[in-house]
């Protein structure tokens, strides 16, 4: 009761504020997405993602050394597949000499301690830009899972630490876990994109990989953003099927869901601050309308406060430089 209780007492100096602060971003919580492209000496800016690049493997080799030195020790890999290698089967996705497989080996050779997380989904490999095999304009579930499990195995064989299926097919975690166990990859973890909404914030990412669906949309497999209860089902299934880490994506519009999962499950939670979130913030900063550094810290702290233990963010390097 006033004047006994004055909340301002603990806000009176920076040192006191730091003492009582409840959440903090650690560099060791951050995961850096990397876009990889075949070729030599390539570092090309993605038009809709200012200051973010596609890089060739020779550049990536140096980049991961740099990341590790500044304290960023986990990377999430995406490959931009040449158009002539795309099909409706995912053949290139399981090629032991594919770009992803070479990327994993290159990074593990360059910085063995770097945690390498790999995207598992067919969209970058698909002539239709969809996450699965297409038949009569439908995305097939079970035959997609067969390819995804082979893809995951091939990533594990190449040295991936964590497999991250982002496709949203039903039952894919079970299929992948069984395949990994059968082949003795007991220690390869699965970070499941369990709660992936059919979001309109993925646009710049699809530019980066040239992976936009060329018919329909992804609403028959990704979640409806009007729903909340369904998120519990997705997480429950994925944990039962063998997921080690649960991801929620996108970030900012779904802080409520992060909190829900934090309060109802005891698994580690990852949040993906997606490309559209990055680009919005960059665009406003470029116009001088927002203080970029401060807004990024505030945004990422909000993910921690909501309950995320790790954050995939295109701002990771900027954060590492400013902390
Ligand atoms: C595709 C995939 C997407 C993202 C990660 N994996 C896009 C999509 O589902 O169309 C989006 C990431 C981002 O926007 O940063 N499997």
Tab-separated table of C-alpha atoms and ligand atoms in Angstrom:
chain	number	residue	atom	x	y	z
A	1	UNK	CA	0.000	0.000	0.000
A	2	UNK	CA	1.328	3.452	-0.928
A	3	UNK	CA	3.626	4.878	0.425
A	4	UNK	CA	4.898	1.588	1.884
A	5	UNK	CA	5.104	-0.032	-1.543
A	6	UNK	CA	6.974	2.009	-4.099
A	7	UNK	CA	7.983	0.004	-7.160
A	8	UNK	CA	10.284	2.811	-8.267
A	9	UNK	CA	12.738	1.986	-5.445
A	10	UNK	CA	14.119	-0.910	-7.428
A	11	UNK	CA	14.319	1.119	-10.616
A	12	UNK	CA	16.444	3.898	-9.175
A	13	UNK	CA	19.821	2.963	-10.672
A	14	UNK	CA	21.181	0.745	-13.399
A	15	UNK	CA	22.981	-1.455	-10.886
A	16	UNK	CA	19.798	-2.102	-8.927
A	17	UNK	CA	17.817	-2.678	-12.101
A	18	UNK	CA	20.416	-5.219	-13.200
A	19	UNK	CA	20.267	-6.913	-9.789
A	20	UNK	CA	16.541	-7.468	-9.960
A	21	UNK	CA	16.270	-8.128	-13.689
A	22	UNK	CA	14.534	-11.418	-14.465
A	23	UNK	CA	15.670	-12.146	-17.989
A	24	UNK	CA	18.770	-11.715	-20.044
A	25	UNK	CA	19.920	-12.678	-23.527
A	26	UNK	CA	22.991	-14.870	-23.571
A	27	UNK	CA	24.942	-15.311	-26.778
A	28	UNK	CA	24.872	-19.036	-26.059
A	29	UNK	CA	21.071	-18.943	-26.528
A	30	UNK	CA	21.303	-17.707	-30.089
A	31	UNK	CA	21.170	-19.729	-33.288
A	32	UNK	CA	22.405	-18.153	-36.526
A	33	UNK	CA	20.579	-19.073	-39.737
A	34	UNK	CA	22.918	-19.409	-42.723
A	35	UNK	CA	21.932	-19.357	-46.398
A	36	UNK	CA	24.281	-21.385	-48.523
A	37	UNK	CA	24.717	-21.370	-52.260
A	38	UNK	CA	26.971	-23.308	-54.627
A	39	UNK	CA	29.859	-21.444	-56.229
A	40	UNK	CA	33.073	-19.685	-55.239
A	41	UNK	CA	33.678	-16.497	-53.328
A	42	UNK	CA	29.980	-15.621	-53.202
A	43	UNK	CA	28.543	-13.304	-50.593
A	44	UNK	CA	25.417	-11.785	-52.091
A	45	UNK	CA	22.938	-9.685	-50.224
A	46	UNK	CA	19.315	-10.849	-50.123
A	47	UNK	CA	17.304	-7.950	-51.453
A	48	UNK	CA	14.408	-8.235	-49.021
A	49	UNK	CA	16.752	-8.937	-46.083
A	50	UNK	CA	19.186	-5.990	-45.869
A	51	UNK	CA	22.665	-6.969	-44.578
A	52	UNK	CA	21.856	-10.689	-44.801
A	53	UNK	CA	23.657	-12.847	-47.332
A	54	UNK	CA	23.799	-16.044	-49.305
A	55	UNK	CA	27.301	-17.449	-49.114
A	56	UNK	CA	29.315	-20.093	-50.926
A	57	UNK	CA	31.110	-22.789	-48.933
A	58	UNK	CA	34.562	-21.141	-49.077
A	59	UNK	CA	33.034	-17.998	-47.541
A	60	UNK	CA	31.015	-20.046	-45.018
A	61	UNK	CA	34.198	-21.714	-43.855
A	62	UNK	CA	35.568	-18.360	-42.691
A	63	UNK	CA	32.205	-17.088	-41.534
A	64	UNK	CA	31.739	-19.902	-39.000
A	65	UNK	CA	35.210	-19.252	-37.574
A	66	UNK	CA	34.230	-15.623	-37.124
A	67	UNK	CA	30.881	-16.562	-35.548
A	68	UNK	CA	32.507	-18.916	-33.094
A	69	UNK	CA	35.085	-16.287	-32.128
A	70	UNK	CA	32.415	-13.710	-31.327
A	71	UNK	CA	30.540	-16.257	-29.193
A	72	UNK	CA	27.897	-17.598	-31.588
A	73	UNK	CA	28.167	-21.357	-31.406
A	74	UNK	CA	25.105	-22.742	-33.162
A	75	UNK	CA	24.083	-22.437	-36.792
A	76	UNK	CA	20.947	-23.452	-38.679
A	77	UNK	CA	21.609	-24.331	-42.309
A	78	UNK	CA	19.475	-23.663	-45.379
A	79	UNK	CA	20.591	-24.283	-48.944
A	80	UNK	CA	19.612	-22.536	-52.133
A	81	UNK	CA	19.322	-25.381	-54.597
A	82	UNK	CA	20.034	-24.775	-58.307
A	83	UNK	CA	16.861	-24.873	-60.380
A	84	UNK	CA	18.151	-27.776	-62.504
A	85	UNK	CA	18.458	-29.962	-59.386
A	86	UNK	CA	14.861	-29.474	-58.267
A	87	UNK	CA	12.298	-32.252	-58.777
A	88	UNK	CA	9.206	-33.737	-57.145
A	89	UNK	CA	11.102	-36.511	-55.355
A	90	UNK	CA	13.716	-34.838	-53.211
A	91	UNK	CA	16.548	-36.692	-54.964
A	92	UNK	CA	19.029	-33.890	-54.364
A	93	UNK	CA	17.918	-33.665	-50.716
A	94	UNK	CA	19.304	-37.146	-50.073
A	95	UNK	CA	22.370	-36.854	-52.298
A	96	UNK	CA	25.396	-37.672	-50.085
A	97	UNK	CA	27.296	-35.045	-52.077
A	98	UNK	CA	24.528	-32.476	-52.095
A	99	UNK	CA	25.146	-28.894	-51.063
A	100	UNK	CA	23.695	-29.402	-47.577
A	101	UNK	CA	25.782	-32.508	-46.959
A	102	UNK	CA	28.948	-30.712	-48.123
A	103	UNK	CA	28.053	-27.671	-46.020
A	104	UNK	CA	27.746	-29.764	-42.853
A	105	UNK	CA	31.157	-31.351	-43.475
A	106	UNK	CA	32.787	-28.033	-44.330
A	107	UNK	CA	31.543	-26.394	-41.140
A	108	UNK	CA	32.415	-29.355	-38.933
A	109	UNK	CA	35.903	-29.384	-40.445
A	110	UNK	CA	36.354	-25.675	-39.976
A	111	UNK	CA	34.969	-25.451	-36.400
A	112	UNK	CA	34.335	-28.925	-34.932
A	113	UNK	CA	32.706	-27.472	-31.783
A	114	UNK	CA	30.104	-25.539	-33.749
A	115	UNK	CA	26.638	-27.021	-33.236
A	116	UNK	CA	25.239	-27.685	-36.682
A	117	UNK	CA	21.458	-27.758	-37.047
A	118	UNK	CA	19.995	-28.637	-40.436
A	119	UNK	CA	16.695	-27.783	-42.033
A	120	UNK	CA	14.747	-30.827	-43.158
A	121	UNK	CA	11.953	-30.057	-45.638
A	122	UNK	CA	11.578	-30.417	-49.379
A	123	UNK	CA	10.622	-26.881	-50.410
A	124	UNK	CA	14.108	-25.711	-51.461
A	125	UNK	CA	14.344	-28.889	-53.571
A	126	UNK	CA	10.816	-28.893	-54.982
A	127	UNK	CA	9.788	-27.798	-58.476
A	128	UNK	CA	6.509	-26.763	-56.808
A	129	UNK	CA	8.045	-24.892	-53.868
A	130	UNK	CA	6.138	-27.120	-51.451
A	131	UNK	CA	7.482	-28.912	-48.396
A	132	UNK	CA	6.432	-32.329	-49.624
A	133	UNK	CA	5.843	-34.521	-52.615
A	134	UNK	CA	2.989	-33.262	-54.770
A	135	UNK	CA	0.347	-35.318	-56.538
A	136	UNK	CA	-2.764	-33.842	-58.187
A	137	UNK	CA	-2.111	-30.537	-56.427
A	138	UNK	CA	-2.064	-32.245	-53.017
A	139	UNK	CA	0.896	-32.504	-50.669
A	140	UNK	CA	1.333	-36.194	-49.826
A	141	UNK	CA	2.021	-36.901	-46.179
A	142	UNK	CA	3.426	-40.400	-45.789
A	143	UNK	CA	5.557	-40.601	-48.918
A	144	UNK	CA	7.039	-37.230	-47.945
A	145	UNK	CA	7.944	-38.689	-44.544
A	146	UNK	CA	9.876	-41.477	-46.273
A	147	UNK	CA	12.072	-38.925	-48.050
A	148	UNK	CA	12.406	-36.702	-44.981
A	149	UNK	CA	13.683	-39.579	-42.881
A	150	UNK	CA	16.295	-40.410	-45.530
A	151	UNK	CA	17.232	-36.758	-45.707
A	152	UNK	CA	17.632	-36.577	-41.919
A	153	UNK	CA	19.777	-39.707	-41.961
A	154	UNK	CA	22.000	-38.278	-44.665
A	155	UNK	CA	22.459	-35.084	-42.613
A	156	UNK	CA	23.336	-37.156	-39.558
A	157	UNK	CA	25.858	-39.160	-41.583
A	158	UNK	CA	27.437	-35.911	-42.760
A	159	UNK	CA	27.874	-34.814	-39.142
A	160	UNK	CA	24.813	-32.760	-38.203
A	161	UNK	CA	24.226	-32.445	-34.443
A	162	UNK	CA	20.561	-31.535	-34.588
A	163	UNK	CA	17.957	-32.226	-37.260
A	164	UNK	CA	15.260	-29.577	-37.641
A	165	UNK	CA	12.214	-30.728	-39.633
A	166	UNK	CA	10.284	-27.631	-40.758
A	167	UNK	CA	7.802	-29.355	-43.051
A	168	UNK	CA	4.763	-29.966	-40.764
A	169	UNK	CA	3.867	-33.413	-42.124
A	170	UNK	CA	2.090	-35.597	-39.549
A	171	UNK	CA	4.177	-38.333	-37.983
A	172	UNK	CA	7.503	-37.214	-39.428
A	173	UNK	CA	9.227	-36.981	-36.057
A	174	UNK	CA	8.490	-40.646	-35.314
A	175	UNK	CA	9.676	-41.704	-38.746
A	176	UNK	CA	12.886	-39.663	-38.459
A	177	UNK	CA	13.597	-40.788	-34.876
A	178	UNK	CA	13.127	-44.450	-35.813
A	179	UNK	CA	15.395	-44.104	-38.827
A	180	UNK	CA	18.113	-42.405	-36.768
A	181	UNK	CA	17.904	-45.035	-34.003
A	182	UNK	CA	17.951	-47.895	-36.483
A	183	UNK	CA	21.148	-46.487	-37.959
A	184	UNK	CA	22.726	-45.915	-34.542
A	185	UNK	CA	22.535	-42.129	-34.571
A	186	UNK	CA	21.309	-42.204	-30.983
A	187	UNK	CA	22.854	-38.862	-30.173
A	188	UNK	CA	21.548	-36.877	-33.093
A	189	UNK	CA	18.858	-34.648	-31.608
A	190	UNK	CA	15.631	-33.468	-33.205
A	191	UNK	CA	14.475	-29.882	-32.988
A	192	UNK	CA	10.935	-30.053	-34.282
A	193	UNK	CA	9.161	-27.110	-35.825
A	194	UNK	CA	6.112	-28.297	-33.890
A	195	UNK	CA	4.129	-25.103	-33.959
A	196	UNK	CA	4.702	-23.598	-37.347
A	197	UNK	CA	1.960	-21.288	-38.423
A	198	UNK	CA	0.958	-20.703	-42.055
A	199	UNK	CA	2.364	-17.215	-41.663
A	200	UNK	CA	2.645	-14.294	-44.008
A	201	UNK	CA	5.982	-13.376	-42.460
A	202	UNK	CA	8.033	-15.923	-44.446
A	203	UNK	CA	8.200	-13.909	-47.671
A	204	UNK	CA	11.837	-12.713	-47.526
A	205	UNK	CA	13.046	-16.241	-46.671
A	206	UNK	CA	11.345	-17.567	-49.797
A	207	UNK	CA	13.132	-14.842	-51.774
A	208	UNK	CA	16.426	-15.927	-50.234
A	209	UNK	CA	16.000	-19.520	-51.407
A	210	UNK	CA	13.738	-18.869	-54.393
A	211	UNK	CA	11.338	-21.370	-52.834
A	212	UNK	CA	7.934	-19.672	-53.102
A	213	UNK	CA	5.114	-22.196	-53.713
A	214	UNK	CA	4.019	-21.934	-57.348
A	215	UNK	CA	0.466	-23.092	-56.696
A	216	UNK	CA	-1.785	-22.739	-53.671
A	217	UNK	CA	-0.388	-22.029	-50.248
A	218	UNK	CA	0.897	-24.006	-47.254
A	219	UNK	CA	-2.326	-24.000	-45.250
A	220	UNK	CA	-2.985	-27.729	-45.697
A	221	UNK	CA	0.084	-28.499	-43.581
A	222	UNK	CA	1.115	-25.432	-41.584
A	223	UNK	CA	-1.084	-24.289	-38.682
A	224	UNK	CA	-3.994	-21.876	-38.888
A	225	UNK	CA	-3.012	-18.686	-37.075
A	226	UNK	CA	-6.495	-18.421	-35.594
A	227	UNK	CA	-5.801	-21.449	-33.407
A	228	UNK	CA	-4.254	-21.921	-30.012
A	229	UNK	CA	-5.519	-25.264	-28.638
A	230	UNK	CA	-4.155	-27.034	-31.685
A	231	UNK	CA	-0.650	-25.990	-30.644
A	232	UNK	CA	-0.897	-28.228	-27.556
A	233	UNK	CA	-1.779	-31.196	-29.748
A	234	UNK	CA	1.176	-30.586	-32.042
A	235	UNK	CA	3.611	-30.410	-29.126
A	236	UNK	CA	2.150	-33.448	-27.377
A	237	UNK	CA	2.451	-35.533	-30.544
A	238	UNK	CA	5.988	-34.400	-31.280
A	239	UNK	CA	7.230	-35.120	-27.767
A	240	UNK	CA	5.657	-38.573	-27.838
A	241	UNK	CA	7.235	-39.176	-31.238
A	242	UNK	CA	10.693	-38.301	-29.949
A	243	UNK	CA	11.350	-34.587	-30.410
A	244	UNK	CA	14.053	-33.189	-28.102
A	245	UNK	CA	13.398	-29.495	-28.656
A	246	UNK	CA	10.107	-27.842	-29.590
A	247	UNK	CA	10.098	-24.850	-31.871
A	248	UNK	CA	7.513	-22.129	-32.196
A	249	UNK	CA	7.478	-19.996	-35.302
A	250	UNK	CA	7.154	-17.074	-36.054
A	251	UNK	CA	8.144	-15.253	-32.872
A	252	UNK	CA	6.656	-11.858	-32.133
A	253	UNK	CA	3.035	-12.527	-33.160
A	254	UNK	CA	3.054	-15.784	-31.152
A	255	UNK	CA	4.466	-14.835	-27.740
A	256	UNK	CA	1.235	-16.104	-26.161
A	257	UNK	CA	1.872	-19.560	-27.582
A	258	UNK	CA	5.453	-19.612	-26.255
A	259	UNK	CA	4.099	-18.856	-22.786
A	260	UNK	CA	1.398	-21.532	-23.131
A	261	UNK	CA	3.913	-24.217	-24.035
A	262	UNK	CA	6.343	-23.094	-21.345
A	263	UNK	CA	3.631	-23.459	-18.704
A	264	UNK	CA	2.318	-26.802	-19.898
A	265	UNK	CA	5.353	-28.807	-21.031
A	266	UNK	CA	8.835	-29.290	-19.696
A	267	UNK	CA	10.780	-29.498	-22.949
A	268	UNK	CA	13.306	-26.913	-24.133
A	269	UNK	CA	11.630	-24.296	-26.295
A	270	UNK	CA	13.105	-22.614	-29.333
A	271	UNK	CA	11.561	-19.626	-31.031
A	272	UNK	CA	12.238	-18.614	-34.626
A	273	UNK	CA	12.166	-14.883	-35.231
A	274	UNK	CA	11.466	-15.206	-38.936
A	275	UNK	CA	12.609	-13.319	-42.009
A	276	UNK	CA	9.597	-10.985	-42.184
A	277	UNK	CA	10.168	-9.932	-38.592
A	278	UNK	CA	13.805	-9.196	-39.397
A	279	UNK	CA	12.992	-7.228	-42.527
A	280	UNK	CA	10.300	-5.098	-40.868
A	281	UNK	CA	12.689	-4.055	-38.184
A	282	UNK	CA	15.546	-3.404	-40.616
A	283	UNK	CA	13.328	-1.322	-42.854
A	284	UNK	CA	12.156	0.881	-39.999
A	285	UNK	CA	15.744	1.234	-38.752
A	286	UNK	CA	16.973	2.201	-42.225
A	287	UNK	CA	14.423	4.965	-42.285
A	288	UNK	CA	15.661	6.125	-38.905
A	289	UNK	CA	12.275	5.438	-37.340
A	290	UNK	CA	13.574	2.969	-34.734
A	291	UNK	CA	16.819	2.593	-32.824
A	292	UNK	CA	17.851	-0.757	-34.284
A	293	UNK	CA	20.170	-2.006	-31.533
A	294	UNK	CA	17.797	-1.161	-28.713
A	295	UNK	CA	14.756	-2.595	-30.446
A	296	UNK	CA	16.542	-5.874	-31.204
A	297	UNK	CA	17.558	-6.333	-27.582
A	298	UNK	CA	14.039	-5.533	-26.405
A	299	UNK	CA	12.556	-7.951	-28.919
A	300	UNK	CA	14.865	-10.847	-28.111
A	301	UNK	CA	14.466	-10.294	-24.378
A	302	UNK	CA	10.703	-10.590	-24.885
A	303	UNK	CA	11.245	-14.079	-26.329
A	304	UNK	CA	13.163	-15.075	-23.199
A	305	UNK	CA	10.536	-13.520	-20.945
A	306	UNK	CA	7.800	-15.438	-22.774
A	307	UNK	CA	9.660	-18.688	-22.044
A	308	UNK	CA	12.009	-19.516	-24.911
A	309	UNK	CA	15.353	-21.051	-24.019
A	310	UNK	CA	16.863	-20.494	-27.453
A	311	UNK	CA	16.257	-18.074	-30.280
A	312	UNK	CA	16.855	-18.410	-33.995
A	313	UNK	CA	17.503	-14.872	-35.171
A	314	UNK	CA	18.939	-13.094	-38.196
A	315	UNK	CA	19.972	-10.369	-35.744
A	316	UNK	CA	22.340	-12.703	-33.861
A	317	UNK	CA	25.536	-11.174	-35.258
A	318	UNK	CA	24.372	-7.637	-34.527
A	319	UNK	CA	23.487	-8.666	-30.979
A	320	UNK	CA	26.871	-10.325	-30.469
A	321	UNK	CA	28.572	-7.137	-31.618
A	322	UNK	CA	26.521	-4.920	-29.344
A	323	UNK	CA	26.543	-7.008	-26.133
B	1	LIG	C1	10.458	-24.056	-45.166
B	1	LIG	C2	10.880	-23.041	-44.183
B	1	LIG	C3	10.386	-21.742	-44.156
B	1	LIG	C4	11.067	-21.080	-43.164
B	1	LIG	C5	11.944	-21.982	-42.566
B	1	LIG	N1	11.809	-23.207	-43.209
B	1	LIG	C6	9.421	-21.060	-45.040
B	1	LIG	C7	8.153	-21.681	-45.371
B	1	LIG	O1	7.615	-22.521	-44.649
B	1	LIG	O2	7.657	-21.338	-46.446
B	1	LIG	C8	10.833	-19.627	-42.844
B	1	LIG	C9	11.910	-18.931	-42.139
B	1	LIG	C10	11.854	-17.452	-42.232
B	1	LIG	O3	10.907	-16.837	-42.767
B	1	LIG	O4	12.815	-16.859	-41.739
B	1	LIG	N2	10.426	-25.362	-44.809
